[in-house]
Amino acid sequence: MSLIRRFTHVSPLQEYLLERRDEGLIGFVPTMGALHDGHLSLVDRALEECDTVVISIFVNPKQFNNAQDLEKYPRTIEKDIELLGDREVVVFHPEFSDVYPDKAYEVKLDLGNIADVMEGKFRPGHFDGVVTVVSRLFDIVNPDMAYFGEKDYQQLAVIHRMVEVQERLVEVVPCPILREESGLAMSSRNMLLSYEDKTKASGIYRLLNEAIQRIDERSPKLLADELRAEFTSEGFDLEYIDITHPLTLETLHNEWVDGARIFIACYIGGVRLIDNIAVK
Ligand code: PAF
C-alpha cells in the first residue's frame, strides 16, 4: 500500500499539515515534476531531517519566458508518484487556479545583481516567476526546511536572498548536484534529449572538470575565454559561460576567490541545459 498522501487543493493540505506540525519539522521539496534521482536525493535528505515531507509538483508558467519551452516541459505525474515508491511523503500537485486564485498574483523583489546576471539576463522575468511561485508555495506549506539542488545554483542564491528580504523563518538547505555516470548533471530536461545529444551533453561536465584543473596558470577571464572557444569548437550552441564569486555572482576577471564557480548554459538539440562547478 502506498504511503503517499496526495493533495490538489490548498485547504485540505493545510488542514493535514496543521495536524502534522505537532509531530515536528515540516520539510519541503518544491519541484516541477519529471522527477529523477536528483529530486529523490533531496526528498531522502528531507526525510532524514524532518518529520513530514511535502513535495510540490507544479510546472509554473510564470517562470517560463518562452512558450515553447513551457509546452515542451515534461509532465509525468503518475510516473513521478511511482518513482517516490514506498517513501512516506505528501505530494501536492495543484492546478494553476489552486496556486494562483488571483491569476495576476506576483511577488516582485529587488534582488540586485544575483537575479540580473546569467539566467536573469538570458531568461528575463524568470526569477520574478520563481520568487512568485516559491513565495506562494512557502505561504501554503509554511515549511521549517526547504531543499533546493545546486544545479540551479543561481536560483538557490535568489531563494536565500528572498528568504532574507521577506524575513522568513524557513531554513534553505542546498543539496549537491547529482550526475549521471557520464557526468551529465541530472535534470528533468535530459529526458527530452536524443541518445546522441545525451552523449554530446556529457561533454559539458568533461570540459568544466578539465578546466578546473588549469586554474593555477590562468586568470578567471582567460579560463572563461578558453572554455567559450572549446565549447564552440565542440559544436555546443553556447548561451553563456561565466566564472563568478560564489555569493555575489559577480564575474571574476583577474583574481580567483575561494569557492569561485563556473557556470554554463547551452542548447543541445534544442534543449536548454545548465550546469556549474566549484573551483577547488
Ligand atoms: O527548480 C525548480 O524546479 C523550480 O524552479 C521551482 C523551484 C520548483 C519553482 O517552480
JSON list of C-alpha atoms in Angstrom, two decimals, residues 83-262:
[
{"chain": "A", "resi": 83, "resn": "LEU", "atom": "CA", "xyz": [9.23, 6.83, -8.53]},
{"chain": "A", "resi": 84, "resn": "LEU", "atom": "CA", "xyz": [8.59, 8.04, -4.98]},
{"chain": "A", "resi": 85, "resn": "GLY", "atom": "CA", "xyz": [7.95, 4.34, -4.25]},
{"chain": "A", "resi": 86, "resn": "ASP", "atom": "CA", "xyz": [7.36, 3.49, -0.61]},
{"chain": "A", "resi": 87, "resn": "ARG", "atom": "CA", "xyz": [8.53, 6.85, 0.75]},
{"chain": "A", "resi": 88, "resn": "GLU", "atom": "CA", "xyz": [6.09, 8.29, 3.29]},
{"chain": "A", "resi": 89, "resn": "VAL", "atom": "CA", "xyz": [5.59, 11.73, 1.79]},
{"chain": "A", "resi": 90, "resn": "VAL", "atom": "CA", "xyz": [2.93, 14.28, 0.98]},
{"chain": "A", "resi": 91, "resn": "VAL", "atom": "CA", "xyz": [2.58, 15.17, -2.70]},
{"chain": "A", "resi": 92, "resn": "PHE", "atom": "CA", "xyz": [0.96, 18.50, -3.54]},
{"chain": "A", "resi": 93, "resn": "HIS", "atom": "CA", "xyz": [0.13, 18.69, -7.25]},
{"chain": "A", "resi": 94, "resn": "PRO", "atom": "CA", "xyz": [-2.11, 21.69, -7.66]},
{"chain": "A", "resi": 95, "resn": "GLU", "atom": "CA", "xyz": [-3.75, 23.18, -10.73]},
{"chain": "A", "resi": 96, "resn": "PHE", "atom": "CA", "xyz": [-2.88, 26.72, -11.80]},
{"chain": "A", "resi": 97, "resn": "SER", "atom": "CA", "xyz": [-6.02, 28.07, -10.08]},
{"chain": "A", "resi": 98, "resn": "ASP", "atom": "CA", "xyz": [-5.04, 26.44, -6.76]},
{"chain": "A", "resi": 99, "resn": "VAL", "atom": "CA", "xyz": [-1.68, 28.18, -6.74]},
{"chain": "A", "resi": 100, "resn": "TYR", "atom": "CA", "xyz": [-2.93, 31.42, -8.25]},
{"chain": "A", "resi": 101, "resn": "PRO", "atom": "CA", "xyz": [-6.61, 32.06, -7.37]},
{"chain": "A", "resi": 102, "resn": "ASP", "atom": "CA", "xyz": [-5.71, 35.57, -8.48]},
{"chain": "A", "resi": 103, "resn": "LYS", "atom": "CA", "xyz": [-4.25, 34.99, -11.96]},
{"chain": "A", "resi": 104, "resn": "ALA", "atom": "CA", "xyz": [-2.23, 38.17, -11.79]},
{"chain": "A", "resi": 105, "resn": "TYR", "atom": "CA", "xyz": [-0.60, 37.31, -8.43]},
{"chain": "A", "resi": 106, "resn": "GLU", "atom": "CA", "xyz": [3.00, 38.43, -8.48]},
{"chain": "A", "resi": 107, "resn": "VAL", "atom": "CA", "xyz": [5.78, 38.92, -5.93]},
{"chain": "A", "resi": 108, "resn": "LYS", "atom": "CA", "xyz": [8.38, 41.41, -7.06]},
{"chain": "A", "resi": 109, "resn": "LEU", "atom": "CA", "xyz": [11.50, 41.92, -5.01]},
{"chain": "A", "resi": 110, "resn": "ASP", "atom": "CA", "xyz": [14.63, 43.87, -5.71]},
{"chain": "A", "resi": 111, "resn": "LEU", "atom": "CA", "xyz": [17.22, 41.10, -5.60]},
{"chain": "A", "resi": 112, "resn": "GLY", "atom": "CA", "xyz": [20.05, 43.08, -7.20]},
{"chain": "A", "resi": 113, "resn": "ASN", "atom": "CA", "xyz": [22.92, 41.56, -9.17]},
{"chain": "A", "resi": 114, "resn": "ILE", "atom": "CA", "xyz": [22.25, 37.94, -8.26]},
{"chain": "A", "resi": 115, "resn": "ALA", "atom": "CA", "xyz": [18.98, 37.96, -10.22]},
{"chain": "A", "resi": 116, "resn": "ASP", "atom": "CA", "xyz": [20.18, 40.10, -13.13]},
{"chain": "A", "resi": 117, "resn": "VAL", "atom": "CA", "xyz": [23.13, 38.08, -14.41]},
{"chain": "A", "resi": 118, "resn": "MET", "atom": "CA", "xyz": [23.32, 34.74, -16.28]},
{"chain": "A", "resi": 119, "resn": "GLU", "atom": "CA", "xyz": [19.82, 33.13, -16.09]},
{"chain": "A", "resi": 120, "resn": "GLY", "atom": "CA", "xyz": [18.36, 36.52, -15.17]},
{"chain": "A", "resi": 121, "resn": "LYS", "atom": "CA", "xyz": [19.88, 38.11, -18.26]},
{"chain": "A", "resi": 122, "resn": "PHE", "atom": "CA", "xyz": [19.05, 35.34, -20.73]},
{"chain": "A", "resi": 123, "resn": "ARG", "atom": "CA", "xyz": [15.62, 34.49, -19.31]},
{"chain": "A", "resi": 124, "resn": "PRO", "atom": "CA", "xyz": [14.09, 37.89, -18.50]},
{"chain": "A", "resi": 125, "resn": "GLY", "atom": "CA", "xyz": [11.39, 37.60, -15.85]},
{"chain": "A", "resi": 126, "resn": "HIS", "atom": "CA", "xyz": [12.43, 34.03, -14.93]},
{"chain": "A", "resi": 127, "resn": "PHE", "atom": "CA", "xyz": [13.43, 34.81, -11.36]},
{"chain": "A", "resi": 128, "resn": "ASP", "atom": "CA", "xyz": [10.36, 37.01, -10.82]},
{"chain": "A", "resi": 129, "resn": "GLY", "atom": "CA", "xyz": [8.34, 33.89, -11.67]},
{"chain": "A", "resi": 130, "resn": "VAL", "atom": "CA", "xyz": [10.46, 31.68, -9.40]},
{"chain": "A", "resi": 131, "resn": "VAL", "atom": "CA", "xyz": [10.18, 34.12, -6.49]},
{"chain": "A", "resi": 132, "resn": "THR", "atom": "CA", "xyz": [6.43, 34.44, -7.07]},
{"chain": "A", "resi": 133, "resn": "VAL", "atom": "CA", "xyz": [5.78, 30.69, -7.00]},
{"chain": "A", "resi": 134, "resn": "VAL", "atom": "CA", "xyz": [8.21, 29.78, -4.21]},
{"chain": "A", "resi": 135, "resn": "SER", "atom": "CA", "xyz": [6.88, 32.62, -2.08]},
{"chain": "A", "resi": 136, "resn": "ARG", "atom": "CA", "xyz": [3.31, 31.40, -2.65]},
{"chain": "A", "resi": 137, "resn": "LEU", "atom": "CA", "xyz": [4.26, 27.75, -2.00]},
{"chain": "A", "resi": 138, "resn": "PHE", "atom": "CA", "xyz": [6.10, 28.74, 1.19]},
{"chain": "A", "resi": 139, "resn": "ASP", "atom": "CA", "xyz": [2.94, 30.58, 2.31]},
{"chain": "A", "resi": 140, "resn": "ILE", "atom": "CA", "xyz": [0.85, 27.46, 1.61]},
{"chain": "A", "resi": 141, "resn": "VAL", "atom": "CA", "xyz": [3.17, 24.84, 3.16]},
{"chain": "A", "resi": 142, "resn": "ASN", "atom": "CA", "xyz": [4.89, 27.01, 5.79]},
{"chain": "A", "resi": 143, "resn": "PRO", "atom": "CA", "xyz": [7.91, 24.67, 5.95]},
{"chain": "A", "resi": 144, "resn": "ASP", "atom": "CA", "xyz": [10.66, 24.65, 8.56]},
{"chain": "A", "resi": 145, "resn": "MET", "atom": "CA", "xyz": [13.22, 23.46, 6.00]},
{"chain": "A", "resi": 146, "resn": "ALA", "atom": "CA", "xyz": [13.23, 23.72, 2.20]},
{"chain": "A", "resi": 147, "resn": "TYR", "atom": "CA", "xyz": [15.55, 21.74, -0.06]},
{"chain": "A", "resi": 148, "resn": "PHE", "atom": "CA", "xyz": [16.99, 23.02, -3.35]},
{"chain": "A", "resi": 149, "resn": "GLY", "atom": "CA", "xyz": [19.59, 21.49, -5.69]},
{"chain": "A", "resi": 150, "resn": "GLU", "atom": "CA", "xyz": [22.85, 23.23, -6.52]},
{"chain": "A", "resi": 151, "resn": "LYS", "atom": "CA", "xyz": [22.36, 22.53, -10.22]},
{"chain": "A", "resi": 152, "resn": "ASP", "atom": "CA", "xyz": [20.17, 25.64, -10.13]},
{"chain": "A", "resi": 153, "resn": "TYR", "atom": "CA", "xyz": [22.83, 27.42, -8.11]},
{"chain": "A", "resi": 154, "resn": "GLN", "atom": "CA", "xyz": [21.69, 30.91, -9.07]},
{"chain": "A", "resi": 155, "resn": "GLN", "atom": "CA", "xyz": [18.10, 30.01, -8.15]},
{"chain": "A", "resi": 156, "resn": "LEU", "atom": "CA", "xyz": [19.39, 28.89, -4.76]},
{"chain": "A", "resi": 157, "resn": "ALA", "atom": "CA", "xyz": [21.12, 32.27, -4.29]},
{"chain": "A", "resi": 158, "resn": "VAL", "atom": "CA", "xyz": [17.88, 34.03, -5.27]},
{"chain": "A", "resi": 159, "resn": "ILE", "atom": "CA", "xyz": [15.85, 31.96, -2.79]},
{"chain": "A", "resi": 160, "resn": "HIS", "atom": "CA", "xyz": [18.35, 32.67, 0.01]},
{"chain": "A", "resi": 161, "resn": "ARG", "atom": "CA", "xyz": [18.01, 36.38, -0.72]},
{"chain": "A", "resi": 162, "resn": "MET", "atom": "CA", "xyz": [14.21, 36.15, -0.96]},
{"chain": "A", "resi": 163, "resn": "VAL", "atom": "CA", "xyz": [14.03, 34.46, 2.46]},
{"chain": "A", "resi": 164, "resn": "GLU", "atom": "CA", "xyz": [16.29, 37.18, 3.89]},
{"chain": "A", "resi": 165, "resn": "VAL", "atom": "CA", "xyz": [14.29, 40.05, 2.36]},
{"chain": "A", "resi": 166, "resn": "GLN", "atom": "CA", "xyz": [10.93, 38.54, 3.38]},
{"chain": "A", "resi": 167, "resn": "GLU", "atom": "CA", "xyz": [12.29, 37.70, 6.85]},
{"chain": "A", "resi": 168, "resn": "ARG", "atom": "CA", "xyz": [11.03, 34.12, 6.63]},
{"chain": "A", "resi": 169, "resn": "LEU", "atom": "CA", "xyz": [11.97, 31.56, 9.26]},
{"chain": "A", "resi": 170, "resn": "VAL", "atom": "CA", "xyz": [12.45, 28.71, 6.80]},
{"chain": "A", "resi": 171, "resn": "GLU", "atom": "CA", "xyz": [15.92, 27.16, 6.57]},
{"chain": "A", "resi": 172, "resn": "VAL", "atom": "CA", "xyz": [17.04, 26.79, 2.94]},
{"chain": "A", "resi": 173, "resn": "VAL", "atom": "CA", "xyz": [19.13, 23.65, 2.51]},
{"chain": "A", "resi": 174, "resn": "PRO", "atom": "CA", "xyz": [21.46, 23.47, -0.53]},
{"chain": "A", "resi": 175, "resn": "CYS", "atom": "CA", "xyz": [21.94, 19.93, -1.91]},
{"chain": "A", "resi": 176, "resn": "PRO", "atom": "CA", "xyz": [24.81, 18.82, -4.18]},
{"chain": "A", "resi": 177, "resn": "ILE", "atom": "CA", "xyz": [24.35, 18.18, -7.90]},
{"chain": "A", "resi": 178, "resn": "LEU", "atom": "CA", "xyz": [23.67, 14.56, -8.78]},
{"chain": "A", "resi": 179, "resn": "ARG", "atom": "CA", "xyz": [25.29, 13.39, -12.02]},
{"chain": "A", "resi": 180, "resn": "GLU", "atom": "CA", "xyz": [24.65, 10.51, -14.36]},
{"chain": "A", "resi": 181, "resn": "GLU", "atom": "CA", "xyz": [27.54, 8.10, -14.87]},
{"chain": "A", "resi": 182, "resn": "SER", "atom": "CA", "xyz": [28.58, 10.12, -17.92]},
{"chain": "A", "resi": 183, "resn": "GLY", "atom": "CA", "xyz": [28.93, 13.23, -15.73]},
{"chain": "A", "resi": 184, "resn": "LEU", "atom": "CA", "xyz": [25.80, 14.88, -17.14]},
{"chain": "A", "resi": 185, "resn": "ALA", "atom": "CA", "xyz": [24.00, 16.79, -14.37]},
{"chain": "A", "resi": 186, "resn": "MET", "atom": "CA", "xyz": [20.62, 15.19, -13.67]},
{"chain": "A", "resi": 187, "resn": "SER", "atom": "CA", "xyz": [17.78, 17.32, -14.98]},
{"chain": "A", "resi": 188, "resn": "SER", "atom": "CA", "xyz": [14.15, 16.81, -15.96]},
{"chain": "A", "resi": 189, "resn": "ARG", "atom": "CA", "xyz": [15.12, 18.21, -19.36]},
{"chain": "A", "resi": 190, "resn": "ASN", "atom": "CA", "xyz": [17.52, 15.29, -20.01]},
{"chain": "A", "resi": 191, "resn": "MET", "atom": "CA", "xyz": [14.54, 13.14, -20.96]},
{"chain": "A", "resi": 192, "resn": "LEU", "atom": "CA", "xyz": [13.99, 15.44, -23.95]},
{"chain": "A", "resi": 193, "resn": "LEU", "atom": "CA", "xyz": [17.46, 14.63, -25.34]},
{"chain": "A", "resi": 194, "resn": "SER", "atom": "CA", "xyz": [18.04, 12.04, -28.06]},
{"chain": "A", "resi": 195, "resn": "TYR", "atom": "CA", "xyz": [20.61, 9.32, -27.37]},
{"chain": "A", "resi": 196, "resn": "GLU", "atom": "CA", "xyz": [23.24, 11.16, -29.48]},
{"chain": "A", "resi": 197, "resn": "ASP", "atom": "CA", "xyz": [22.51, 14.51, -27.85]},
{"chain": "A", "resi": 198, "resn": "LYS", "atom": "CA", "xyz": [22.78, 12.94, -24.41]},
{"chain": "A", "resi": 199, "resn": "THR", "atom": "CA", "xyz": [26.22, 11.59, -25.29]},
{"chain": "A", "resi": 200, "resn": "LYS", "atom": "CA", "xyz": [27.23, 15.01, -26.56]},
{"chain": "A", "resi": 201, "resn": "ALA", "atom": "CA", "xyz": [25.83, 16.65, -23.41]},
{"chain": "A", "resi": 202, "resn": "SER", "atom": "CA", "xyz": [28.23, 14.64, -21.25]},
{"chain": "A", "resi": 203, "resn": "GLY", "atom": "CA", "xyz": [30.93, 16.90, -22.76]},
{"chain": "A", "resi": 204, "resn": "ILE", "atom": "CA", "xyz": [29.66, 19.73, -20.54]},
{"chain": "A", "resi": 205, "resn": "TYR", "atom": "CA", "xyz": [30.96, 18.17, -17.34]},
{"chain": "A", "resi": 206, "resn": "ARG", "atom": "CA", "xyz": [34.12, 16.86, -19.04]},
{"chain": "A", "resi": 207, "resn": "LEU", "atom": "CA", "xyz": [35.12, 20.33, -20.24]},
{"chain": "A", "resi": 208, "resn": "LEU", "atom": "CA", "xyz": [34.22, 22.00, -16.93]},
{"chain": "A", "resi": 209, "resn": "ASN", "atom": "CA", "xyz": [36.10, 19.37, -14.97]},
{"chain": "A", "resi": 210, "resn": "GLU", "atom": "CA", "xyz": [39.16, 19.70, -17.17]},
{"chain": "A", "resi": 211, "resn": "ALA", "atom": "CA", "xyz": [39.02, 23.49, -16.80]},
{"chain": "A", "resi": 212, "resn": "ILE", "atom": "CA", "xyz": [39.19, 23.44, -13.00]},
{"chain": "A", "resi": 213, "resn": "GLN", "atom": "CA", "xyz": [42.50, 21.54, -13.23]},
{"chain": "A", "resi": 214, "resn": "ARG", "atom": "CA", "xyz": [44.11, 24.52, -15.00]},
{"chain": "A", "resi": 215, "resn": "ILE", "atom": "CA", "xyz": [43.22, 27.45, -12.76]},
{"chain": "A", "resi": 216, "resn": "ASP", "atom": "CA", "xyz": [46.75, 27.87, -11.38]},
{"chain": "A", "resi": 217, "resn": "GLU", "atom": "CA", "xyz": [48.11, 29.03, -14.73]},
{"chain": "A", "resi": 218, "resn": "ARG", "atom": "CA", "xyz": [45.17, 31.18, -15.79]},
{"chain": "A", "resi": 219, "resn": "SER", "atom": "CA", "xyz": [43.08, 34.15, -14.65]},
{"chain": "A", "resi": 220, "resn": "PRO", "atom": "CA", "xyz": [39.29, 33.62, -14.48]},
{"chain": "A", "resi": 221, "resn": "LYS", "atom": "CA", "xyz": [38.89, 35.75, -17.61]},
{"chain": "A", "resi": 222, "resn": "LEU", "atom": "CA", "xyz": [41.41, 33.71, -19.60]},
{"chain": "A", "resi": 223, "resn": "LEU", "atom": "CA", "xyz": [39.86, 30.43, -18.48]},
{"chain": "A", "resi": 224, "resn": "ALA", "atom": "CA", "xyz": [36.36, 31.65, -19.39]},
{"chain": "A", "resi": 225, "resn": "ASP", "atom": "CA", "xyz": [37.60, 32.71, -22.85]},
{"chain": "A", "resi": 226, "resn": "GLU", "atom": "CA", "xyz": [39.27, 29.32, -23.36]},
{"chain": "A", "resi": 227, "resn": "LEU", "atom": "CA", "xyz": [36.11, 27.49, -22.29]},
{"chain": "A", "resi": 228, "resn": "ARG", "atom": "CA", "xyz": [33.96, 29.52, -24.69]},
{"chain": "A", "resi": 229, "resn": "ALA", "atom": "CA", "xyz": [36.32, 28.56, -27.53]},
{"chain": "A", "resi": 230, "resn": "GLU", "atom": "CA", "xyz": [36.37, 24.88, -26.50]},
{"chain": "A", "resi": 231, "resn": "PHE", "atom": "CA", "xyz": [32.59, 24.56, -26.20]},
{"chain": "A", "resi": 232, "resn": "THR", "atom": "CA", "xyz": [32.10, 26.35, -29.51]},
{"chain": "A", "resi": 233, "resn": "SER", "atom": "CA", "xyz": [34.66, 24.17, -31.30]},
{"chain": "A", "resi": 234, "resn": "GLU", "atom": "CA", "xyz": [32.93, 21.02, -29.94]},
{"chain": "A", "resi": 235, "resn": "GLY", "atom": "CA", "xyz": [29.71, 22.27, -31.56]},
{"chain": "A", "resi": 236, "resn": "PHE", "atom": "CA", "xyz": [27.80, 23.42, -28.46]},
{"chain": "A", "resi": 237, "resn": "ASP", "atom": "CA", "xyz": [25.26, 26.19, -29.00]},
{"chain": "A", "resi": 238, "resn": "LEU", "atom": "CA", "xyz": [26.51, 28.27, -26.11]},
{"chain": "A", "resi": 239, "resn": "GLU", "atom": "CA", "xyz": [24.41, 30.86, -24.30]},
{"chain": "A", "resi": 240, "resn": "TYR", "atom": "CA", "xyz": [26.89, 31.86, -21.62]},
{"chain": "A", "resi": 241, "resn": "ILE", "atom": "CA", "xyz": [29.97, 30.81, -19.68]},
{"chain": "A", "resi": 242, "resn": "ASP", "atom": "CA", "xyz": [30.64, 32.86, -16.59]},
{"chain": "A", "resi": 243, "resn": "ILE", "atom": "CA", "xyz": [33.09, 32.48, -13.71]},
{"chain": "A", "resi": 244, "resn": "THR", "atom": "CA", "xyz": [31.79, 34.23, -10.62]},
{"chain": "A", "resi": 245, "resn": "HIS", "atom": "CA", "xyz": [32.10, 34.87, -6.92]},
{"chain": "A", "resi": 246, "resn": "PRO", "atom": "CA", "xyz": [30.06, 32.15, -5.13]},
{"chain": "A", "resi": 247, "resn": "LEU", "atom": "CA", "xyz": [27.93, 34.58, -3.13]},
{"chain": "A", "resi": 248, "resn": "THR", "atom": "CA", "xyz": [27.61, 37.83, -5.10]},
{"chain": "A", "resi": 249, "resn": "LEU", "atom": "CA", "xyz": [27.68, 36.06, -8.50]},
{"chain": "A", "resi": 250, "resn": "GLU", "atom": "CA", "xyz": [29.82, 38.91, -9.80]},
{"chain": "A", "resi": 251, "resn": "THR", "atom": "CA", "xyz": [32.05, 37.95, -12.72]},
{"chain": "A", "resi": 252, "resn": "LEU", "atom": "CA", "xyz": [35.68, 37.35, -11.77]},
{"chain": "A", "resi": 253, "resn": "HIS", "atom": "CA", "xyz": [38.27, 38.78, -14.13]},
{"chain": "A", "resi": 254, "resn": "ASN", "atom": "CA", "xyz": [41.83, 38.80, -12.83]},
{"chain": "A", "resi": 255, "resn": "GLU", "atom": "CA", "xyz": [41.79, 37.19, -9.38]},
{"chain": "A", "resi": 256, "resn": "TRP", "atom": "CA", "xyz": [40.42, 33.90, -8.09]},
{"chain": "A", "resi": 257, "resn": "VAL", "atom": "CA", "xyz": [38.40, 33.80, -4.85]},
{"chain": "A", "resi": 258, "resn": "ASP", "atom": "CA", "xyz": [37.65, 30.83, -2.61]},
{"chain": "A", "resi": 259, "resn": "GLY", "atom": "CA", "xyz": [34.68, 28.84, -3.88]},
{"chain": "A", "resi": 260, "resn": "ALA", "atom": "CA", "xyz": [34.62, 30.57, -7.30]},
{"chain": "A", "resi": 261, "resn": "ARG", "atom": "CA", "xyz": [32.16, 28.83, -9.63]},
{"chain": "A", "resi": 262, "resn": "ILE", "atom": "CA", "xyz": [31.99, 28.26, -13.35]}
]
